[in-house]
Short mmCIF file of C-alpha atoms in Angstrom, two decimals:
data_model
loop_
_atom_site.label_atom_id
_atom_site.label_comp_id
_atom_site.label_asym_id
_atom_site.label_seq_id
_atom_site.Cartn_x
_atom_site.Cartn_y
_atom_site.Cartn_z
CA UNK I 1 -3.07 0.46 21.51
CA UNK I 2 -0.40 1.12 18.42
CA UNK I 3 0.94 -2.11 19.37
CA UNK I 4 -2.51 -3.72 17.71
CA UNK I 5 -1.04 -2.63 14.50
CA UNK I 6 2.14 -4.82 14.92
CA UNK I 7 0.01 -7.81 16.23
CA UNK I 8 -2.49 -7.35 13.11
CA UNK I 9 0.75 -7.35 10.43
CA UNK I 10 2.47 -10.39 12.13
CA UNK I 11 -0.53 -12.25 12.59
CA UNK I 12 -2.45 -11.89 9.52
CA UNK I 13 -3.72 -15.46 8.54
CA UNK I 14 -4.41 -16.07 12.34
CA UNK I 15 -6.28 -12.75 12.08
CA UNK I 16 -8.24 -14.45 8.63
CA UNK I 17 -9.27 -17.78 10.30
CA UNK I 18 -10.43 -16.38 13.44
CA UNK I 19 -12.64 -13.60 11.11
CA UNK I 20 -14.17 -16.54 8.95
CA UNK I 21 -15.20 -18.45 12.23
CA UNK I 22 -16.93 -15.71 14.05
CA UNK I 23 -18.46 -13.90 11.10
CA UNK I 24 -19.02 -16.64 8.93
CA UNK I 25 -18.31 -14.27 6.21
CA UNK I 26 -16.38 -14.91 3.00
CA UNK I 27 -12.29 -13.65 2.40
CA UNK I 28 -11.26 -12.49 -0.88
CA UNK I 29 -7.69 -11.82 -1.57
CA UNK I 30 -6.51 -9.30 -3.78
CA UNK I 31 -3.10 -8.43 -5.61
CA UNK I 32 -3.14 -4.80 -6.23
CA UNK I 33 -4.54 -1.60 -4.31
CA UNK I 34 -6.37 -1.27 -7.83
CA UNK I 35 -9.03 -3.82 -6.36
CA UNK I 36 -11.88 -1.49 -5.41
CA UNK I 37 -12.48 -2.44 -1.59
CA UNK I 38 -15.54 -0.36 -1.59
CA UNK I 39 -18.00 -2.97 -3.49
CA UNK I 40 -16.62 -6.33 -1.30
CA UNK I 41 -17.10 -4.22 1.33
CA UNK I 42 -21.14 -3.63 0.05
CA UNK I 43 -20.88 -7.74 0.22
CA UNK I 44 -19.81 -8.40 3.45
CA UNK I 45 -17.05 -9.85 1.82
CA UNK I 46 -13.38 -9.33 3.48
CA UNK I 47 -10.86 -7.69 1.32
CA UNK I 48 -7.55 -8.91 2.15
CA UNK I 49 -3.86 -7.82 0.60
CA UNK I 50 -1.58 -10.76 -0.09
CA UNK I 51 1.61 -9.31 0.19
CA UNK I 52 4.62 -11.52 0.46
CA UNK I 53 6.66 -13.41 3.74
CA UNK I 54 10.18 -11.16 2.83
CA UNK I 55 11.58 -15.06 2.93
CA UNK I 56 14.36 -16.31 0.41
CA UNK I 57 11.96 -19.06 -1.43
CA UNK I 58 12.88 -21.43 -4.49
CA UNK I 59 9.02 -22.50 -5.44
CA UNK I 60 8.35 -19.50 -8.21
CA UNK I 61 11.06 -20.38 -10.63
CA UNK I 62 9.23 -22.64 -12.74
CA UNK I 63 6.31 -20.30 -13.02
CA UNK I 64 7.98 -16.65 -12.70
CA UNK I 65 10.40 -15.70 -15.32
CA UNK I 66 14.16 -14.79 -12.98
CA UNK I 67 14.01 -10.85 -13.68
CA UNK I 68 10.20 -10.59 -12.45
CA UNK I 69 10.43 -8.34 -9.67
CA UNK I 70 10.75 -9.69 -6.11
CA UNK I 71 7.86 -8.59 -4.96
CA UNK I 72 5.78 -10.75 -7.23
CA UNK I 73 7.62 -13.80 -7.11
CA UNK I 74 7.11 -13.45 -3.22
CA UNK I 75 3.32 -13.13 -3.26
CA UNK I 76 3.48 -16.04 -5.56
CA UNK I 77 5.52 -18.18 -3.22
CA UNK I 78 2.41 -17.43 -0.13
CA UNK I 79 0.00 -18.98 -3.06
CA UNK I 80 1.80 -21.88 -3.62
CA UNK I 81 2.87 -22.55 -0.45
CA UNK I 82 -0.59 -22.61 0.99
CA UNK I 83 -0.21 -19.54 3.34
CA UNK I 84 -3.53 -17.99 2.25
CA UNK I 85 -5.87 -21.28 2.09
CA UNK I 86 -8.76 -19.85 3.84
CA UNK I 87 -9.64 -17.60 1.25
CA UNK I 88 -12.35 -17.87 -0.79
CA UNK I 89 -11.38 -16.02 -3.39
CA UNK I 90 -8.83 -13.87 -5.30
CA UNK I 91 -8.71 -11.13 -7.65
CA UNK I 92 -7.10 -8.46 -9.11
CA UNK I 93 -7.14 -5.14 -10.35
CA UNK I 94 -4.68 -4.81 -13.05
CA UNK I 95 -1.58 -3.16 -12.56
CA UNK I 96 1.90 -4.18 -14.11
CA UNK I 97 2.48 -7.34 -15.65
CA UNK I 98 4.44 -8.79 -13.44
CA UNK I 99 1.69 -9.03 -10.90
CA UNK I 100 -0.81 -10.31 -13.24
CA UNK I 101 1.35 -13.26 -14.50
CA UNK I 102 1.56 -13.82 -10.42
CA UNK I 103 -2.17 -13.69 -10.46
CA UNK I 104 -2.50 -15.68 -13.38
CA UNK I 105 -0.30 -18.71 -12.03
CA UNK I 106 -2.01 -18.76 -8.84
CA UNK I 107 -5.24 -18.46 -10.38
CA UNK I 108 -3.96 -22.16 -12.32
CA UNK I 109 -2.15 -23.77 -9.78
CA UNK I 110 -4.09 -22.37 -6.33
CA UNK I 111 -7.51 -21.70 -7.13
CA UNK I 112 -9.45 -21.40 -4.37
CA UNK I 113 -12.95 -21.87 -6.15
CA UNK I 114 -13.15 -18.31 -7.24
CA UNK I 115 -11.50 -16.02 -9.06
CA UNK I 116 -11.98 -12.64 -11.02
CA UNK I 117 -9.73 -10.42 -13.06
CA UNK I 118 -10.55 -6.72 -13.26
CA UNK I 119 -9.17 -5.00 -16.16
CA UNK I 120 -8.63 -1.86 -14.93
CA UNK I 121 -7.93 0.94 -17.23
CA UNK I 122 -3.86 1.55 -18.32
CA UNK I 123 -4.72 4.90 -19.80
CA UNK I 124 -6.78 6.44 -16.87
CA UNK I 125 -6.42 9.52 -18.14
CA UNK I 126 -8.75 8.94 -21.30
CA UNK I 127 -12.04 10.33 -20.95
CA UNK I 128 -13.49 6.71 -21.17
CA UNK I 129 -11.63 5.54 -18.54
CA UNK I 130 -14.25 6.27 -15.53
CA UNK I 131 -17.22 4.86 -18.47
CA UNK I 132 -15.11 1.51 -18.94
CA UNK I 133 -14.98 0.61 -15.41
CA UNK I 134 -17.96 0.91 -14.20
CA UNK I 135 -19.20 -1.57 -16.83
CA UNK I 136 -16.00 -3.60 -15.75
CA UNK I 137 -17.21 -3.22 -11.91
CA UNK I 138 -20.64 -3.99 -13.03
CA UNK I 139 -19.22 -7.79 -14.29
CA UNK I 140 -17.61 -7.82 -10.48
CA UNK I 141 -20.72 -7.53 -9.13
CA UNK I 142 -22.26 -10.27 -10.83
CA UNK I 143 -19.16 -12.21 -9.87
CA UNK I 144 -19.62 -11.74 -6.22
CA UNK I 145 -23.44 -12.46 -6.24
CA UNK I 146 -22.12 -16.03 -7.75
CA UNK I 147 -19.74 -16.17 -4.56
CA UNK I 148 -22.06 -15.11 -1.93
CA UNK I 149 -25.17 -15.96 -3.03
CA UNK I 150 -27.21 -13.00 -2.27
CA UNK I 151 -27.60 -8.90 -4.08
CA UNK I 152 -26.33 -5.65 -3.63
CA UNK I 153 -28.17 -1.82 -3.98
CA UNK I 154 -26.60 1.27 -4.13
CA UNK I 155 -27.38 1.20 -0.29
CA UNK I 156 -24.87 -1.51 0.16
CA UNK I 157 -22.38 0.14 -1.76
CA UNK I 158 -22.68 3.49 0.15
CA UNK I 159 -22.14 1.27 2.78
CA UNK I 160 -18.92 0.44 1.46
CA UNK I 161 -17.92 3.65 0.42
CA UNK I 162 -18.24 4.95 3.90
CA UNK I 163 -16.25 2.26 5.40
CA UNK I 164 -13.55 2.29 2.85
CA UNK I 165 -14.02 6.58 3.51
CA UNK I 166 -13.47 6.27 7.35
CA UNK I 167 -10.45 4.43 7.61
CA UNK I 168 -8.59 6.75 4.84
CA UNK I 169 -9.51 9.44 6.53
CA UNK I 170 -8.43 8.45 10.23
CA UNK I 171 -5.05 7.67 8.76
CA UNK I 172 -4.32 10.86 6.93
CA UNK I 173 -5.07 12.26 10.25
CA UNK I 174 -2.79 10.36 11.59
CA UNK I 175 -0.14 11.16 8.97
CA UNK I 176 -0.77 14.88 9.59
CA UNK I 177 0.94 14.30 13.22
CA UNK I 178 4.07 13.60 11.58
CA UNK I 179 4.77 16.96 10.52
CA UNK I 180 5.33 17.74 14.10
CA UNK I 181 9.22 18.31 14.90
CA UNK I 182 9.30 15.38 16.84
CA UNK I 183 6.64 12.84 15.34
CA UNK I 184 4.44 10.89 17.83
CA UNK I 185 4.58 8.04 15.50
CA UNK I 186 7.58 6.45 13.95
CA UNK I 187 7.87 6.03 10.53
CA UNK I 188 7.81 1.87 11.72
CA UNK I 189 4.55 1.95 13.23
CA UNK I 190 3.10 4.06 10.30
CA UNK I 191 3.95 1.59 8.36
CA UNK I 192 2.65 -1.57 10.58
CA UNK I 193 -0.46 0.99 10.75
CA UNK I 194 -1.34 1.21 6.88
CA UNK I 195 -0.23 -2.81 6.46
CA UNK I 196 -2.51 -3.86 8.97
CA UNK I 197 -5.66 -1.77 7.31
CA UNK I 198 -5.18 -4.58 4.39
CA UNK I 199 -5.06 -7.60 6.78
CA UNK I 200 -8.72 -6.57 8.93
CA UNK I 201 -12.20 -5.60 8.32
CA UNK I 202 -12.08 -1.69 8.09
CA UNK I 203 -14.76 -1.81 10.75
CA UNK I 204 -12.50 -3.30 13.53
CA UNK I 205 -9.47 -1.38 12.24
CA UNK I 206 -11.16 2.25 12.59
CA UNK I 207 -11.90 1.83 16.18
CA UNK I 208 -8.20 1.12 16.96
CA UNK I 209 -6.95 3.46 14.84
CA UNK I 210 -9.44 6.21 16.32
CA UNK I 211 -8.14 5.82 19.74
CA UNK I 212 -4.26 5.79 18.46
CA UNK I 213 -5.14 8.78 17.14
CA UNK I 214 -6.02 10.08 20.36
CA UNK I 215 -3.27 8.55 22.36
CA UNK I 216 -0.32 10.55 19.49
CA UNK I 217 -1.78 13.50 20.27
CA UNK I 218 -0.29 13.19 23.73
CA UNK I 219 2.39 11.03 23.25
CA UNK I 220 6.10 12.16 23.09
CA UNK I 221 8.86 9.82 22.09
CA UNK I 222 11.94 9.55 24.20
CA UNK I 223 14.28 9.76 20.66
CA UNK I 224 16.01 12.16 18.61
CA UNK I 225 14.24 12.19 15.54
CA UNK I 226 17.14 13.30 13.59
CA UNK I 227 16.90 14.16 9.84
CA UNK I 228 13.79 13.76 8.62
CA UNK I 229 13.33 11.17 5.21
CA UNK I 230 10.53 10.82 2.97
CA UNK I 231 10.56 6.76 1.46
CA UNK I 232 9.05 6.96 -2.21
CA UNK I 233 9.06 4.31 -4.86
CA UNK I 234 8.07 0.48 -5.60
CA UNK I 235 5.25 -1.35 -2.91
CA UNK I 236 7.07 -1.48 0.25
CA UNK I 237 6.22 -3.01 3.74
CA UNK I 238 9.66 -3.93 4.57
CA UNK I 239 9.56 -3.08 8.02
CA UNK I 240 13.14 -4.50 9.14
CA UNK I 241 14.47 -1.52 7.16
CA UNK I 242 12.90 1.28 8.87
CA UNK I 243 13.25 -0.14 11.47
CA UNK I 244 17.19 -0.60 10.92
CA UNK I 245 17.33 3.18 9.40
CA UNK I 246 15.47 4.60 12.08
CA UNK I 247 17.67 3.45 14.49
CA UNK I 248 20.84 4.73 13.48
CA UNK I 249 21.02 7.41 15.69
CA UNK I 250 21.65 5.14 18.80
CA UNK I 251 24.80 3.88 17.25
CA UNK I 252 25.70 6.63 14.68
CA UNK I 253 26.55 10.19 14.43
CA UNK I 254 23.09 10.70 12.71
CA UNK I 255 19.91 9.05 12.88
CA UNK I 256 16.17 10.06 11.20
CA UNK I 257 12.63 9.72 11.16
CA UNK I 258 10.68 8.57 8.45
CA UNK I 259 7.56 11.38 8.04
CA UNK I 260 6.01 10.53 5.03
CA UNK I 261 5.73 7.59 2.32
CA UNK I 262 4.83 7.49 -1.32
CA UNK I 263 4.00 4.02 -2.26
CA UNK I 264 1.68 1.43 -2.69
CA UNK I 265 1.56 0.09 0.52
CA UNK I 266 1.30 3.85 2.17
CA UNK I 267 -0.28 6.92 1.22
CA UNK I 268 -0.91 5.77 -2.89
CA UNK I 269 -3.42 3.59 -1.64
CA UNK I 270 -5.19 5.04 1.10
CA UNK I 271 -4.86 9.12 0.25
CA UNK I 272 -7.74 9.84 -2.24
CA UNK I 273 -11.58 9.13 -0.77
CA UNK I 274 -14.79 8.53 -2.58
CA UNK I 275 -16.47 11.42 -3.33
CA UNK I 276 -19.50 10.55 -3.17
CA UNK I 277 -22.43 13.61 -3.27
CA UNK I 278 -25.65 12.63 -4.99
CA UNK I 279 -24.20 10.46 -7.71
CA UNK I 280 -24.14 6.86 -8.49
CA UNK I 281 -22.28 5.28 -6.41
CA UNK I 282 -20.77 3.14 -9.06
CA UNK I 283 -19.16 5.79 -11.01
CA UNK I 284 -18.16 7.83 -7.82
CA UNK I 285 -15.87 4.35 -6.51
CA UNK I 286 -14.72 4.69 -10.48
CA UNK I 287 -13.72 8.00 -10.60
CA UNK I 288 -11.53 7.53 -7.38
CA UNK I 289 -9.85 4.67 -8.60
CA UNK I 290 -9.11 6.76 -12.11
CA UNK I 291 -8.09 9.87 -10.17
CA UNK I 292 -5.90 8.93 -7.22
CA UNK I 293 -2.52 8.91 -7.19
CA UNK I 294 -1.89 6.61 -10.10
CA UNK I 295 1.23 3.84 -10.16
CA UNK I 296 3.85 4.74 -12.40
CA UNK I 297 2.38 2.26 -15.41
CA UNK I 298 -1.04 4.24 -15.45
CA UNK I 299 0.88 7.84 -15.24
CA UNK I 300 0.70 8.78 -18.38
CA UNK I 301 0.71 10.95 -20.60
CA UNK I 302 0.92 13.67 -18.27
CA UNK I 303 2.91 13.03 -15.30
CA UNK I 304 0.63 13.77 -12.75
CA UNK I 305 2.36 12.07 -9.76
CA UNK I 306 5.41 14.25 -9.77
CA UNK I 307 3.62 17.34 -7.97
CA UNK I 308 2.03 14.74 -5.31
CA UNK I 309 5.05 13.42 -4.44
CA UNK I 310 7.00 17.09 -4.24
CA UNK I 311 3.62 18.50 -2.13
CA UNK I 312 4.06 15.67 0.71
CA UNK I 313 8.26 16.44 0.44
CA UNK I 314 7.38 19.75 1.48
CA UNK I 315 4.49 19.68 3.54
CA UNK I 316 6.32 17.17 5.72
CA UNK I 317 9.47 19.21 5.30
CA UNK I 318 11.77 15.95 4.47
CA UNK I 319 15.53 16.79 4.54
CA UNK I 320 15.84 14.02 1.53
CA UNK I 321 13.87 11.35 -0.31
CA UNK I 322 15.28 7.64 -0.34
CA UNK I 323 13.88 6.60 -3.32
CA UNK I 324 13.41 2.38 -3.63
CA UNK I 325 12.63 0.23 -6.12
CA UNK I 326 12.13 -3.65 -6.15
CA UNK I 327 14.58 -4.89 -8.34
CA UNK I 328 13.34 -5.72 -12.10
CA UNK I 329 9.91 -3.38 -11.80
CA UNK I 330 9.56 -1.73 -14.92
CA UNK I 331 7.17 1.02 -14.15
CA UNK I 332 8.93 2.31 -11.78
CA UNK I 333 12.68 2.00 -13.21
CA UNK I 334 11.95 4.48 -16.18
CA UNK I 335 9.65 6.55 -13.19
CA UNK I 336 12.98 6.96 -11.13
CA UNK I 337 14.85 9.37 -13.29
CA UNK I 338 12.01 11.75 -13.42
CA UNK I 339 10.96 11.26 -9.82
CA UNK I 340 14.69 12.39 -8.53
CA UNK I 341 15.34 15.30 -10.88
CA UNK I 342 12.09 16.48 -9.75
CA UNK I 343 12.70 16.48 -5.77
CA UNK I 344 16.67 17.66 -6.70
CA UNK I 345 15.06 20.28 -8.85
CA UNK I 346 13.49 21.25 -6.13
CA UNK I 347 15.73 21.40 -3.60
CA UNK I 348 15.06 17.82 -1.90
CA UNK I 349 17.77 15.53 -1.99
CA UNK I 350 17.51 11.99 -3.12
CA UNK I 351 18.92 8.46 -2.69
CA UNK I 352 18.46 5.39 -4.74
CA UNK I 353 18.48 2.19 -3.55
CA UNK I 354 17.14 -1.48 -5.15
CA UNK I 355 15.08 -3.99 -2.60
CA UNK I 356 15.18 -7.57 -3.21
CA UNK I 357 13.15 -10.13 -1.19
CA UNK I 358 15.24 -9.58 1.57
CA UNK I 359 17.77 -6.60 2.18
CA UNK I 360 21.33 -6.69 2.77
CA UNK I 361 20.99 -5.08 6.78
CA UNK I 362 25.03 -3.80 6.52
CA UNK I 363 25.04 -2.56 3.87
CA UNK I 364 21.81 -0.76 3.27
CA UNK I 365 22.56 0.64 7.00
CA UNK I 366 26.05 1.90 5.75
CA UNK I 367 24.40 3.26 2.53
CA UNK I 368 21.18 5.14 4.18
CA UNK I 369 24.06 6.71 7.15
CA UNK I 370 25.99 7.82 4.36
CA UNK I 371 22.98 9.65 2.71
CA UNK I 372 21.79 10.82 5.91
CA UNK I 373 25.55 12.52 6.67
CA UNK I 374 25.26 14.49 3.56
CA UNK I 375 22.59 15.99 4.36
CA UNK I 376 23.79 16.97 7.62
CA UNK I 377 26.86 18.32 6.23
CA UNK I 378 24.35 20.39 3.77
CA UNK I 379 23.11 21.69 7.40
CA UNK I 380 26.43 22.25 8.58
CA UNK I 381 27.36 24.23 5.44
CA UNK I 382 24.29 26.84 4.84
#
């Protein structure tokens, strides 16, 4: 059943078309995990991640500036290049710049007929942050009525709330088999796991995810899982180098498991739930998108993602933290610094390393070995 996962990643447009034909229902693609799920959901209305190919490409230069990070120039290239055509939509929830002037040039060049940009707070932490956007989701709504043609209660958008609410809470249960000594689930299939949530509806994912869930709890890999890495930094779903790092151990000295994640494409975006109790609905999906684990360009002025990041180090019990950033993203270049001292302070060890569209396989591999054999010779020592 984990294999679904896999299929799901690979075979996400295939995944789209077929979804449109047999529910008839609209597909909205969205830019950022910033793009509350939780009301399309209410609409019927697919949510859908465009995240990019990991292909060399030469069709963003005249609308990307050369030192806008990979990463954006990549989910540019799907736009232009026609990947995502059967959507009906696209939107985003702002983040960084770089990902808006992606947005923005898509928005010109691909339009698909609809389009909507939600300015979501910088400062979440001001205490008319939560106010703000539900005025701002408020505008969204109206949006989507215009797209689909019909009206939403605070019935639908319980609706979506509980969806959303499901599927974040299968996969933290999922996540919480990792701690065991030898995880069930490789830190590869985690990540095809939490990639494929963005690619299906949330109500064919949970099922699957449900009965993987029940299968780990039973299931014991055949590996040594070596030392044992936590992966925190810039959006990440580049599967070849897990993959690669996780497999070290058949031709090295030492090998590892990845445990845990702290990015955008991992636990950032799925961790924090609605909570909902008696309240409006609309401010409850607000205050969850103000209070979760923020991206370093909305952490401010108190660093609040620090102590998250340290908690899932140590809960997990990582031996070190390989700390990644796409190359040219702001946010999370002056983050870095802060994010390592932290972990070192603390007696995690980290390693830096910068992604590009695609990543250097021998070297990266002779890079992450050499991290992971100072941290065995740490063992060795005390």
């Amino acid at each position: 059943m984990i294999e679904r996962f896999r299929e799901w990643y690979e075979n996400r447009h295939e995944y789209a078309r077929s979804y449109k034909e047999r529910t008839g229902r609209k597909v909205v693609g969205f830019f950022c995990t910033y793009s509350p799920e939780e009301i399309f959901y209410a609409f019927d209305v697919l949510p859908v991640r465009i995240l990019g190919s990991h292909e060399v490409q030469d069709v963003t230069e005249p609308h990307l500036f050369g030192m806008f990070c990979p990463f954006c120039r990549d989910v540019l290239a799907q736009g232009l290049k026609g990947r995502y055509e059967y959507l009906d939509g696209i939107s985003i929830g702002q983040s960084c710049l770089h990902l808006r002037q992606a947005y923005t040039s898509w928005d010109i060049h691909r339009n698909p007929g609809w389009s909507h940009y939600l300015p979501m707070p910088s400062h979440v932490q001001s205490k008319r942050a939560v106010s703000f956007l539900v005025g701002e989701y408020r505008l969204l709504i109206e949006r989507l009525e215009e797209l689909t043609g019909r009206r939403i209660d605070d019935d639908d958008l319980r609706r979506g709330i509980d969806i959303m609410n499901r599927v974040r809470r299968v996969m933290k249960e999922i996540y919480e088999l990792r701690k065991d000594d030898n995880p069930p689930i490789t830190g590869e299939e985690a990540m095809y796991m939490t990639c494929a949530q963005f690619f299906t509806d949330a109500r064919e994912f949970l099922p699957v995810a449900e009965e993987v869930k029940r299968e780990l709890t039973t299931r014991k890999l055949d590996r040594d899982p070596g030392k044992r890495i936590m992966l925190v930094g810039s959006e990440n779903d580049d599967v070849e180098y897990i993959r690669m790092i996780e497999t070290l151990g058949e031709r090295e000295s030492v090998g590892c498991t990845v445990v845990i994640e702290e990015h955008c494409t991992t636990t950032r975006y799925f961790w924090d739930e609605v909570e909902l109790g008696d309240r409006d609905p609309l401010t409850a999906i607000a205050e969850r998108y103000v209070l979760r684990t923020p991206c370093p360009s909305k952490d401010w002025p108190v660093r609040t993602r620090l102590d998250r990041i340290l908690r899932f180090a140590k809960d997990w019990r990582a031996d070190g933290a390989i700390v990644l950033q796409q190359k040219f993203c702001d946010p999370h270049e002056a983050d870095i610094p802060f994010v390592r001292k932290h972990l070192q302070d603390n007696g995690i060890p980290t390693y830096f390393l910068e992604f590009d569209v695609t990543v250097p396989a021998g070297p990266f591999a002779i890079r992450t070995e050499a991290f992971l054999e100072t941290l065995e010779a740490e063992a060795d020592l005390f």
